[in-house]
Coordinates of N, CA and C in Angstrom, one line a residue:
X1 N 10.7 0.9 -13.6 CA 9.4 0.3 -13.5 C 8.5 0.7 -14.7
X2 N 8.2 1.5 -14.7 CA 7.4 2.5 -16.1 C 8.3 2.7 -17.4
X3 N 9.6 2.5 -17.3 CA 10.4 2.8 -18.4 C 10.3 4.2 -19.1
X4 N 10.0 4.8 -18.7 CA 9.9 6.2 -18.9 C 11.1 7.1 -18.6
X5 N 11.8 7.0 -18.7 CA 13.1 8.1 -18.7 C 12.9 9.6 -18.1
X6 N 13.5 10.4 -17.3 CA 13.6 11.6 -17.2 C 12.1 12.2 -16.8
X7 N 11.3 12.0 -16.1 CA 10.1 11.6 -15.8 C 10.2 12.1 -14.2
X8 N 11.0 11.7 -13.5 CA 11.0 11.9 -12.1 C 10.7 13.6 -11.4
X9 N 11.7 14.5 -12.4 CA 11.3 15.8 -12.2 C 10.3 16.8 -12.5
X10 N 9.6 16.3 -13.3 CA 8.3 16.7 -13.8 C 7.1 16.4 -13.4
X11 N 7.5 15.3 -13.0 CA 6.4 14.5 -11.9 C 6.6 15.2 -10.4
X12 N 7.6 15.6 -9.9 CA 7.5 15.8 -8.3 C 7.1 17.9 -9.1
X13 N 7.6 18.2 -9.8 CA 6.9 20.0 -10.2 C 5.3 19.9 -10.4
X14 N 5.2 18.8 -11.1 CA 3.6 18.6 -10.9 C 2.9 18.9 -9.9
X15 N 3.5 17.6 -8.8 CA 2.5 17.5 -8.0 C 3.0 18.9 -7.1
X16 N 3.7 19.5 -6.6 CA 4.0 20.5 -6.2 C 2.8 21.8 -6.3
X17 N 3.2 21.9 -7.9 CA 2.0 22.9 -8.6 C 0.7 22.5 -8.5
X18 N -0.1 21.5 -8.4 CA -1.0 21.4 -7.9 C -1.2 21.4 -6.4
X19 N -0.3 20.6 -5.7 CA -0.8 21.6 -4.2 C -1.1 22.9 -4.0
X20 N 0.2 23.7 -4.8 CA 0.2 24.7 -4.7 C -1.2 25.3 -5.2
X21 N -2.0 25.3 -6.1 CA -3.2 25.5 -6.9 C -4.1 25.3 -5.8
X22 N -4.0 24.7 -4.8 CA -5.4 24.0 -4.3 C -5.7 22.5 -4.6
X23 N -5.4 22.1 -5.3 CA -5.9 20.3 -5.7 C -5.0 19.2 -4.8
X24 N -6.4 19.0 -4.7 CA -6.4 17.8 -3.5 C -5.5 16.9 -4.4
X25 N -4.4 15.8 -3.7 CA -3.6 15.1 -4.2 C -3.5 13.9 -3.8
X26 N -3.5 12.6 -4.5 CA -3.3 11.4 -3.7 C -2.2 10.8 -4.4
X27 N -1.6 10.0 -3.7 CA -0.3 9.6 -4.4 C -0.7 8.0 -4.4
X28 N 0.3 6.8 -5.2 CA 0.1 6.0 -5.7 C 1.8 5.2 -5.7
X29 N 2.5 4.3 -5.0 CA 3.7 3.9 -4.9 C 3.6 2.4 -5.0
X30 N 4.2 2.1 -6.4 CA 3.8 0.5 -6.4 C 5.1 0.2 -5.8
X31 N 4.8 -0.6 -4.6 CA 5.9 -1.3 -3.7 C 6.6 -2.6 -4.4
X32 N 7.8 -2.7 -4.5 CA 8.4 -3.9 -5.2 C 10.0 -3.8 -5.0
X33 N 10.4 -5.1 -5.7 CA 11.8 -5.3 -5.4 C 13.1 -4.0 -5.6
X34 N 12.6 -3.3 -6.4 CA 13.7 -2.1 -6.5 C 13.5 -1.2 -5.8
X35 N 12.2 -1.2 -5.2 CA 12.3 0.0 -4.1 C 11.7 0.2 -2.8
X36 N 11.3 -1.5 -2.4 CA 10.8 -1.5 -1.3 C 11.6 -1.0 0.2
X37 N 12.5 -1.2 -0.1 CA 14.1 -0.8 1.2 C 13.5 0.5 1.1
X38 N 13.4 1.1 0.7 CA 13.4 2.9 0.1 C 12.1 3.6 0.4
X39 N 10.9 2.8 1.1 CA 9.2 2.8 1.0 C 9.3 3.8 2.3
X40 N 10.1 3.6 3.3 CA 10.5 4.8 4.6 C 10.7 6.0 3.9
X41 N 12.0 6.0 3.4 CA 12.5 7.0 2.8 C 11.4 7.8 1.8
X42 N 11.1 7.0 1.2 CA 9.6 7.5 0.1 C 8.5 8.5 0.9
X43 N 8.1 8.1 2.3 CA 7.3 8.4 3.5 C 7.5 9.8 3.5
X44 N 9.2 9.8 4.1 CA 9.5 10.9 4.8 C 9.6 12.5 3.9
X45 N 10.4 11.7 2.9 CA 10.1 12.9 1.4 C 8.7 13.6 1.1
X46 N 7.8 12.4 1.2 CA 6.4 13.4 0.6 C 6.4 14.1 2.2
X47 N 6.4 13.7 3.5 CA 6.1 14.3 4.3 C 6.8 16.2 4.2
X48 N 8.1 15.5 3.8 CA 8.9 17.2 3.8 C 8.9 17.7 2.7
X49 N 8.2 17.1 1.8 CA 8.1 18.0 0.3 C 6.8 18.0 0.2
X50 N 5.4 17.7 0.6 CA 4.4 17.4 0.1 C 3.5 17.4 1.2
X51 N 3.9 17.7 2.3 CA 3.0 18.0 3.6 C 3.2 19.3 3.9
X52 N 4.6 19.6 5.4 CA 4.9 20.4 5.6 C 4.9 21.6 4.7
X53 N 5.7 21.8 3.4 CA 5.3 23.4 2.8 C 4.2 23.6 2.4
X54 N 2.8 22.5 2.5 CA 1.6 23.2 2.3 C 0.7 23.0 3.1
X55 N 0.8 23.8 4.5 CA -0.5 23.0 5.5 C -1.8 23.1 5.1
X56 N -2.1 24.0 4.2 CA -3.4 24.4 4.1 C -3.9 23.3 3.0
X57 N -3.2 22.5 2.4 CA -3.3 21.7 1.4 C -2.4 20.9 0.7
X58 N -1.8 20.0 1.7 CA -1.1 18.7 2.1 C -1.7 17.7 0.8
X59 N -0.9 16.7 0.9 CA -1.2 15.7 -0.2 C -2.1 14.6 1.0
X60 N -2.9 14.3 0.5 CA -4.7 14.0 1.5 C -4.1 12.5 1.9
X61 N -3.4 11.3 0.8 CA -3.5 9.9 1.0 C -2.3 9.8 0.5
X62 N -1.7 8.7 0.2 CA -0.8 7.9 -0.1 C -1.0 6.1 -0.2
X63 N -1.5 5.9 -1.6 CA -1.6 4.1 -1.5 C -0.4 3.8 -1.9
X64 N 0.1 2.2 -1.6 CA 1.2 1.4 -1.2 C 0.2 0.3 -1.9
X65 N 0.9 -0.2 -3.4 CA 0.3 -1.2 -3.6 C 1.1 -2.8 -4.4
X66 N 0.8 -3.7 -4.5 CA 1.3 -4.4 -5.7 C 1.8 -4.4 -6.4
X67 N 2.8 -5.0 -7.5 CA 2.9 -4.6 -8.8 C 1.8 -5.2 -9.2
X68 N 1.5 -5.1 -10.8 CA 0.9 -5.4 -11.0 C 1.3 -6.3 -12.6
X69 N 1.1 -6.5 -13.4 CA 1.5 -7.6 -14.9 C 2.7 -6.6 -15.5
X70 N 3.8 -6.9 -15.9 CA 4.6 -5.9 -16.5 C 5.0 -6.3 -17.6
X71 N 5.8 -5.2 -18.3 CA 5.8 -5.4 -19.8 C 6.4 -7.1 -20.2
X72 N 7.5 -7.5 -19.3 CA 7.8 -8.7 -19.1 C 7.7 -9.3 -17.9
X73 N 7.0 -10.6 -18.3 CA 6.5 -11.8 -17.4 C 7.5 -12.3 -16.6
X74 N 8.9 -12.1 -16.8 CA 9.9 -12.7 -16.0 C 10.4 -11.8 -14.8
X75 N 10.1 -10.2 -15.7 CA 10.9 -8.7 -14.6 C 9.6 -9.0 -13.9
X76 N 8.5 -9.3 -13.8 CA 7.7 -8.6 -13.2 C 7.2 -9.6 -11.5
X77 N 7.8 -11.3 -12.3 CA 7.7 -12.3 -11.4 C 8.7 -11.4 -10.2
X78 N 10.3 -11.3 -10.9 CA 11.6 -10.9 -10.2 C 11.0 -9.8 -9.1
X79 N 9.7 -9.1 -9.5 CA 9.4 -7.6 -8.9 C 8.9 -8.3 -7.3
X80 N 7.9 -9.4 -7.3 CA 7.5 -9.8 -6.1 C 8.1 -9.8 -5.2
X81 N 7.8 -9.2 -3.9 CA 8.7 -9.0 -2.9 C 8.0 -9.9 -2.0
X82 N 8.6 -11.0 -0.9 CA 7.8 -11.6 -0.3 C 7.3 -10.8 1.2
X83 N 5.8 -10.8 1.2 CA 5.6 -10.3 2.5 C 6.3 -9.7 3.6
X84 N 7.2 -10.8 3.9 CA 7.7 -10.6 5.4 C 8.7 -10.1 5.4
X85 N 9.1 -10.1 4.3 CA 10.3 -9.1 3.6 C 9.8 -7.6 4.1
X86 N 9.0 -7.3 3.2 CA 8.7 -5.7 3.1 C 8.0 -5.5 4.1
X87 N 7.1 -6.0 4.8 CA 6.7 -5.6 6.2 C 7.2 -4.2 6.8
X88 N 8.4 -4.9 7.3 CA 8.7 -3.4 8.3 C 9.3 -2.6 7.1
X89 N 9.1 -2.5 6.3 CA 9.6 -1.0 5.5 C 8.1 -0.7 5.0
X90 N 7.4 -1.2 4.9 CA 6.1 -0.5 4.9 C 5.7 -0.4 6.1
X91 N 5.8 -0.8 7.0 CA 5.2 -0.5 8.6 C 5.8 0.9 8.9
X92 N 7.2 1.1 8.9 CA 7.5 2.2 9.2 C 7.2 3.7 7.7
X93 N 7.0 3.1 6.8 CA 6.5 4.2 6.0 C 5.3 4.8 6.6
X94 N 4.0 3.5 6.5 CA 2.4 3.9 7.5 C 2.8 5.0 8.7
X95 N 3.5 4.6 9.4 CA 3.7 5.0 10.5 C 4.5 6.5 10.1
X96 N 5.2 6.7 9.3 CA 5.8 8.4 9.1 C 4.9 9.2 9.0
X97 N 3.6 8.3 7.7 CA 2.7 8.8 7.0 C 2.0 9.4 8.2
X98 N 1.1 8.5 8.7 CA -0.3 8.6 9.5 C 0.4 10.0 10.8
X99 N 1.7 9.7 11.3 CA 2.4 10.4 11.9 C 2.1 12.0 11.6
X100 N 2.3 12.5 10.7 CA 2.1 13.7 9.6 C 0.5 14.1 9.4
X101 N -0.1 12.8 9.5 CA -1.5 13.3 9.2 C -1.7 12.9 7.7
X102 N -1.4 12.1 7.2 CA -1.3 11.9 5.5 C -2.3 10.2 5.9
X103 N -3.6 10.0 5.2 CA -4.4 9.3 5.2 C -3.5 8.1 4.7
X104 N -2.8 6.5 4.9 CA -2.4 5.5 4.1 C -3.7 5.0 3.8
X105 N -3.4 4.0 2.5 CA -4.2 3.0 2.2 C -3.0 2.0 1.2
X106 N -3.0 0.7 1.5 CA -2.1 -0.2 1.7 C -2.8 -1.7 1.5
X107 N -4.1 -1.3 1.7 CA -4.8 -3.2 1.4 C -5.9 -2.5 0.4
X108 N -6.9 -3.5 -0.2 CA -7.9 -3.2 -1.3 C -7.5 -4.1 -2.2
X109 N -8.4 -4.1 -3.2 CA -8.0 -4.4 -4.9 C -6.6 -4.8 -5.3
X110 N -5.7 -3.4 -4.9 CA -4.9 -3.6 -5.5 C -3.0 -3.6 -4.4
X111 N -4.1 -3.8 -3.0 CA -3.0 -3.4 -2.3 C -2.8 -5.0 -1.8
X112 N -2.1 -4.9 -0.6 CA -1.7 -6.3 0.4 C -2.7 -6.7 1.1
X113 N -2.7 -8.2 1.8 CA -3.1 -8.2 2.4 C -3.7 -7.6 3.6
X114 N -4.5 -7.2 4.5 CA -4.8 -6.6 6.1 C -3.8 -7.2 7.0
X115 N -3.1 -8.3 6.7 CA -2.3 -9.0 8.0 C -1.2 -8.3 8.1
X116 N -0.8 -7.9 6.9 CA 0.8 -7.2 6.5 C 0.8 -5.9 7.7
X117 N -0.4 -5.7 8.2 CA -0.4 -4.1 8.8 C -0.8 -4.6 10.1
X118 N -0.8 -5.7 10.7 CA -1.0 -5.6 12.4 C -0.4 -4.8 13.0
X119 N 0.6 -4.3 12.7 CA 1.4 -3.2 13.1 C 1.1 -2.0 13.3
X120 N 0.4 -1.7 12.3 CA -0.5 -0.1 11.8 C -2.0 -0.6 11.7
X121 N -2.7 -0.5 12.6 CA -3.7 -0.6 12.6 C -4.7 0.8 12.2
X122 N -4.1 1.9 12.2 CA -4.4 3.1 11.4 C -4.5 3.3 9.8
X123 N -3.9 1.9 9.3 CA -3.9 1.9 8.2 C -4.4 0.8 7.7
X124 N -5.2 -0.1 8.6 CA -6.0 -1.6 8.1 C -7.5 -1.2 8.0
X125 N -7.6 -1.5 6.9 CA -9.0 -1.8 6.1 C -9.3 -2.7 5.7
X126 N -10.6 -3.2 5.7 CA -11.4 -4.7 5.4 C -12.4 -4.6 4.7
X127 N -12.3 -5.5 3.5 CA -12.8 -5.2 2.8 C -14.0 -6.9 2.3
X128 N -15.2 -6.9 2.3 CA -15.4 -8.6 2.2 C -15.4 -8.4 0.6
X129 N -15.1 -9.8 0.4 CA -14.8 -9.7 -1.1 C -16.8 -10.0 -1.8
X130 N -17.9 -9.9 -1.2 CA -18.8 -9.4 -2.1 C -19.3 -8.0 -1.9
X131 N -18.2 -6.9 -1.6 CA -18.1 -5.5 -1.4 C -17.0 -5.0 -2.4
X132 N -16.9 -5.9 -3.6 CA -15.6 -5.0 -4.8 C -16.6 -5.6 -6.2
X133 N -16.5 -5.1 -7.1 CA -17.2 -6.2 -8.5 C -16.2 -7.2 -8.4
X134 N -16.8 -7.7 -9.2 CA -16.3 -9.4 -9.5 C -15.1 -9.2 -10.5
X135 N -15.0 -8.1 -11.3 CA -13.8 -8.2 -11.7 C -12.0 -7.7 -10.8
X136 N -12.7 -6.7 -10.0 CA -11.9 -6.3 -9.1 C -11.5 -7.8 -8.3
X137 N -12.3 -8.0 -7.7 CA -12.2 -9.6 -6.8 C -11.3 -10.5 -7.2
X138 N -11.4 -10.8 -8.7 CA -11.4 -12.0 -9.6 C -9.6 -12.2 -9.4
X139 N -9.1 -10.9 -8.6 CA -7.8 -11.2 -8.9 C -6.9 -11.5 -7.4
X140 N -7.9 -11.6 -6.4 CA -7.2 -12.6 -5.1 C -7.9 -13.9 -5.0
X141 N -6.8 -14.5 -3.9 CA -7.2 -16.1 -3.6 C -6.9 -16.2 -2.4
X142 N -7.3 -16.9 -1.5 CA -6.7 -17.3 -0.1 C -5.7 -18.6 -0.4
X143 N -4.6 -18.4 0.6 CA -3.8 -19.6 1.1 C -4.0 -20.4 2.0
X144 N -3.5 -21.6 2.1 CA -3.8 -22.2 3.1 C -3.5 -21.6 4.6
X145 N -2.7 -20.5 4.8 CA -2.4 -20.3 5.9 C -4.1 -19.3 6.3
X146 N -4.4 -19.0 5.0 CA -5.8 -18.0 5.0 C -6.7 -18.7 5.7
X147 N -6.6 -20.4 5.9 CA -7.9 -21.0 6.4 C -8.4 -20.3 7.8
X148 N -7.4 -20.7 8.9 CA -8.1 -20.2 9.7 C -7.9 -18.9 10.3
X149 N -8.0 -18.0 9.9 CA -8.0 -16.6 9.8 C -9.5 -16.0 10.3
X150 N -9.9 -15.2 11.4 CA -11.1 -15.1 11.5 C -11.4 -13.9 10.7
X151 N -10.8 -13.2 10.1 CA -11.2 -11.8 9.8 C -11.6 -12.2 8.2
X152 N -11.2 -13.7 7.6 CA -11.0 -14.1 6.0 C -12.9 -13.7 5.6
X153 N -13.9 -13.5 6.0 CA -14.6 -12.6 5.1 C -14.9 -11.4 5.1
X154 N -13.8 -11.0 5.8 CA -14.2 -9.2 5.3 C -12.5 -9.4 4.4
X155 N -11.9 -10.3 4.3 CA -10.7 -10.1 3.6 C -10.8 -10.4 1.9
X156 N -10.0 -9.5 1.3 CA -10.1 -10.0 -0.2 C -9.3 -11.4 -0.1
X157 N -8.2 -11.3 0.7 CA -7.0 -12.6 -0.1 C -6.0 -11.8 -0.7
X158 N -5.0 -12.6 -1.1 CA -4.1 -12.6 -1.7 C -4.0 -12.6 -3.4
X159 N -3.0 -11.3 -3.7 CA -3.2 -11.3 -4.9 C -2.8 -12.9 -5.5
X160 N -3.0 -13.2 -6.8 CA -3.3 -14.1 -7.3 C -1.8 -14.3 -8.1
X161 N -1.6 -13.3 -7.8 CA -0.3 -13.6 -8.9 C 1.4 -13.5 -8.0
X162 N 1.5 -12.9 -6.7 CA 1.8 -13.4 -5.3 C 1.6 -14.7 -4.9
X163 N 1.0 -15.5 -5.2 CA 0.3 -16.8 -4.5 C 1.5 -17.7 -6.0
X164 N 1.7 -17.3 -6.7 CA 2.0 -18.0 -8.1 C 3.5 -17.9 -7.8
X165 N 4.2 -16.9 -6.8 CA 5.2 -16.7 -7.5 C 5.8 -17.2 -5.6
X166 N 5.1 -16.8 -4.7 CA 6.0 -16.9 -3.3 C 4.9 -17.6 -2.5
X167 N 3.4 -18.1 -2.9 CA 2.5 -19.1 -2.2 C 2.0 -17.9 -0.6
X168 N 1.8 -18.4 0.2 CA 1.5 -17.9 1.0 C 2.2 -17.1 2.1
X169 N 3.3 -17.5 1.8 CA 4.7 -16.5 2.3 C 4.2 -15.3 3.1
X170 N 4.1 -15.2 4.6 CA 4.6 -13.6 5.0 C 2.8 -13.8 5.0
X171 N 2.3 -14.5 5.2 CA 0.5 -14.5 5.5 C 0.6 -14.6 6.9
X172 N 0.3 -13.6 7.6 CA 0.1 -14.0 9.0 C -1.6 -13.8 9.6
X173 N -2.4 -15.4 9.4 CA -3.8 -15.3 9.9 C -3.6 -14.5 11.3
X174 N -5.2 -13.6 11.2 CA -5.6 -12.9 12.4 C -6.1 -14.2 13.6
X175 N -5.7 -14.5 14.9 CA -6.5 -15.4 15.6 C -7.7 -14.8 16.5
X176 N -8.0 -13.3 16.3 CA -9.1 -12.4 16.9 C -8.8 -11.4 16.2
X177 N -10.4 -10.8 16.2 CA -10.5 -9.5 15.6 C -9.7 -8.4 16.0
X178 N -8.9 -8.1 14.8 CA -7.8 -6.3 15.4 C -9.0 -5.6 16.2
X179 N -8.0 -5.1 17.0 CA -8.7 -3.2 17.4 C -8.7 -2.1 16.5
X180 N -9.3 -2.5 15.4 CA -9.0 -1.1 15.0 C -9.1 0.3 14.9
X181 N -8.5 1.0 15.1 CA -8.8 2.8 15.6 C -9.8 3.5 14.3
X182 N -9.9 4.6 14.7 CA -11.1 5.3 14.1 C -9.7 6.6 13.5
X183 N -10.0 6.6 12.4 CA -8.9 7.6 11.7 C -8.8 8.7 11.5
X184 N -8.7 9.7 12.1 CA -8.8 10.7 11.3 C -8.3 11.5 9.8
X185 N -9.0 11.9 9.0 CA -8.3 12.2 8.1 C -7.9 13.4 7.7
X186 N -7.1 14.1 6.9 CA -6.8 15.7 6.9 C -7.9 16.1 6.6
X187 N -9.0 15.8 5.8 CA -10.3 16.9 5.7 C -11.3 17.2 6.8
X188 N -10.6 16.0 7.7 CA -11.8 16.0 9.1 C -12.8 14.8 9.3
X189 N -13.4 14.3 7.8 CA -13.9 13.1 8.1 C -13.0 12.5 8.7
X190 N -13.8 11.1 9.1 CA -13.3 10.4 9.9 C -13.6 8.5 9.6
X191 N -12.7 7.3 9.4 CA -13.0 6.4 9.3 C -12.9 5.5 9.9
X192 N -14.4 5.5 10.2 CA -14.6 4.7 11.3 C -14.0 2.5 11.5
X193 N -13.9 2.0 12.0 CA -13.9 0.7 12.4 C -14.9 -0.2 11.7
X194 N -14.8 -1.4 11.0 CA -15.5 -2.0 10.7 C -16.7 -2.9 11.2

């Protein structure tokens, strides 16, 4: 994905050594075709490499997001994974995570939809789209299946470039407002419901 070679071990001693240091750590997993099957597996690793050997200073979050424009226009179309595809391998990632105590974040800017996570309600956030700038915004759209959706203004939409390549695919409108729970997070705050 980064094309970066040899990269993988220096990256996981990194973040290691900074746990180890004290520094708060958040991680960053662009979800897509080469490794969405693997987004569980991805869960359970930071859990046993990146939780458990440091309780005093665990890795805080973990976002699950988009790809996003790639060096080529064609690998990057190929990258889109359709919704309903990756669902349950991100549902059961949220769920190893939050399990552990590891904060997800999975929707926003740059994440999925809120519908993708009816499942994980521990990990749905809402966000109205005159609550990001306009350039953050500028890059979702609603589908038709978005019309009747009651939750569609606290929702950003769908990225724009998802909508270009699989349309509304894997959009499942809310027909009533989720429940959603009050989270705790490893530092103790707490986030609350919308």
């Amino acid at each position: 994905m980064t094309r970066a070679p040899r990269t993988f071990k220096p990256t996981i001693e990194g973040i290691e050594a900074c746990l180890a240091a004290g520094v708060q750590v958040r991680l960053n997993c662009v979800v897509e075709q080469q490794n969405f099957r693997h987004v569980p597996e991805h869960a359970r690793t930071i859990v046993e490499r990146f939780v458990k050997p440091f309780p005093s200073n665990p890795v805080r979050e973990v976002t699950y997001t988009f790809p996003s424009a790639y060096w080529s226009p064609e690998e990057w179309k190929r990258a889109l994974v359709p919704l309903d595809e990756l669902r349950p391998f991100v549902l059961e990632a949220v769920h190893a995570l939050t399990a552990a105590g590891v904060d997800v974040q999975a929707t926003g800017t740059c994440g999925f939809p809120p519908c993708l996570l009816v499942e994980a309600p521990e990990a749905m956030r809402f966000l109205a789209p005159e609550s990001v700038s306009t350039l953050d915004g500028s890059g979702r759209r609603y589908g038709g299946a978005c019309e009747p959706c009651v939750m569609k203004a606290r929702c950003l939409g769908i990225r724009h470039e998802y909508l270009q390549v699989h349309g509304d695919r894997g959009v499942r409108p809310f027909d009533k407002e989720p429940a959603v729970k009050t989270v705790e997070r490893l530092d103790g705050s707490r986030l609350e419901p919308m």
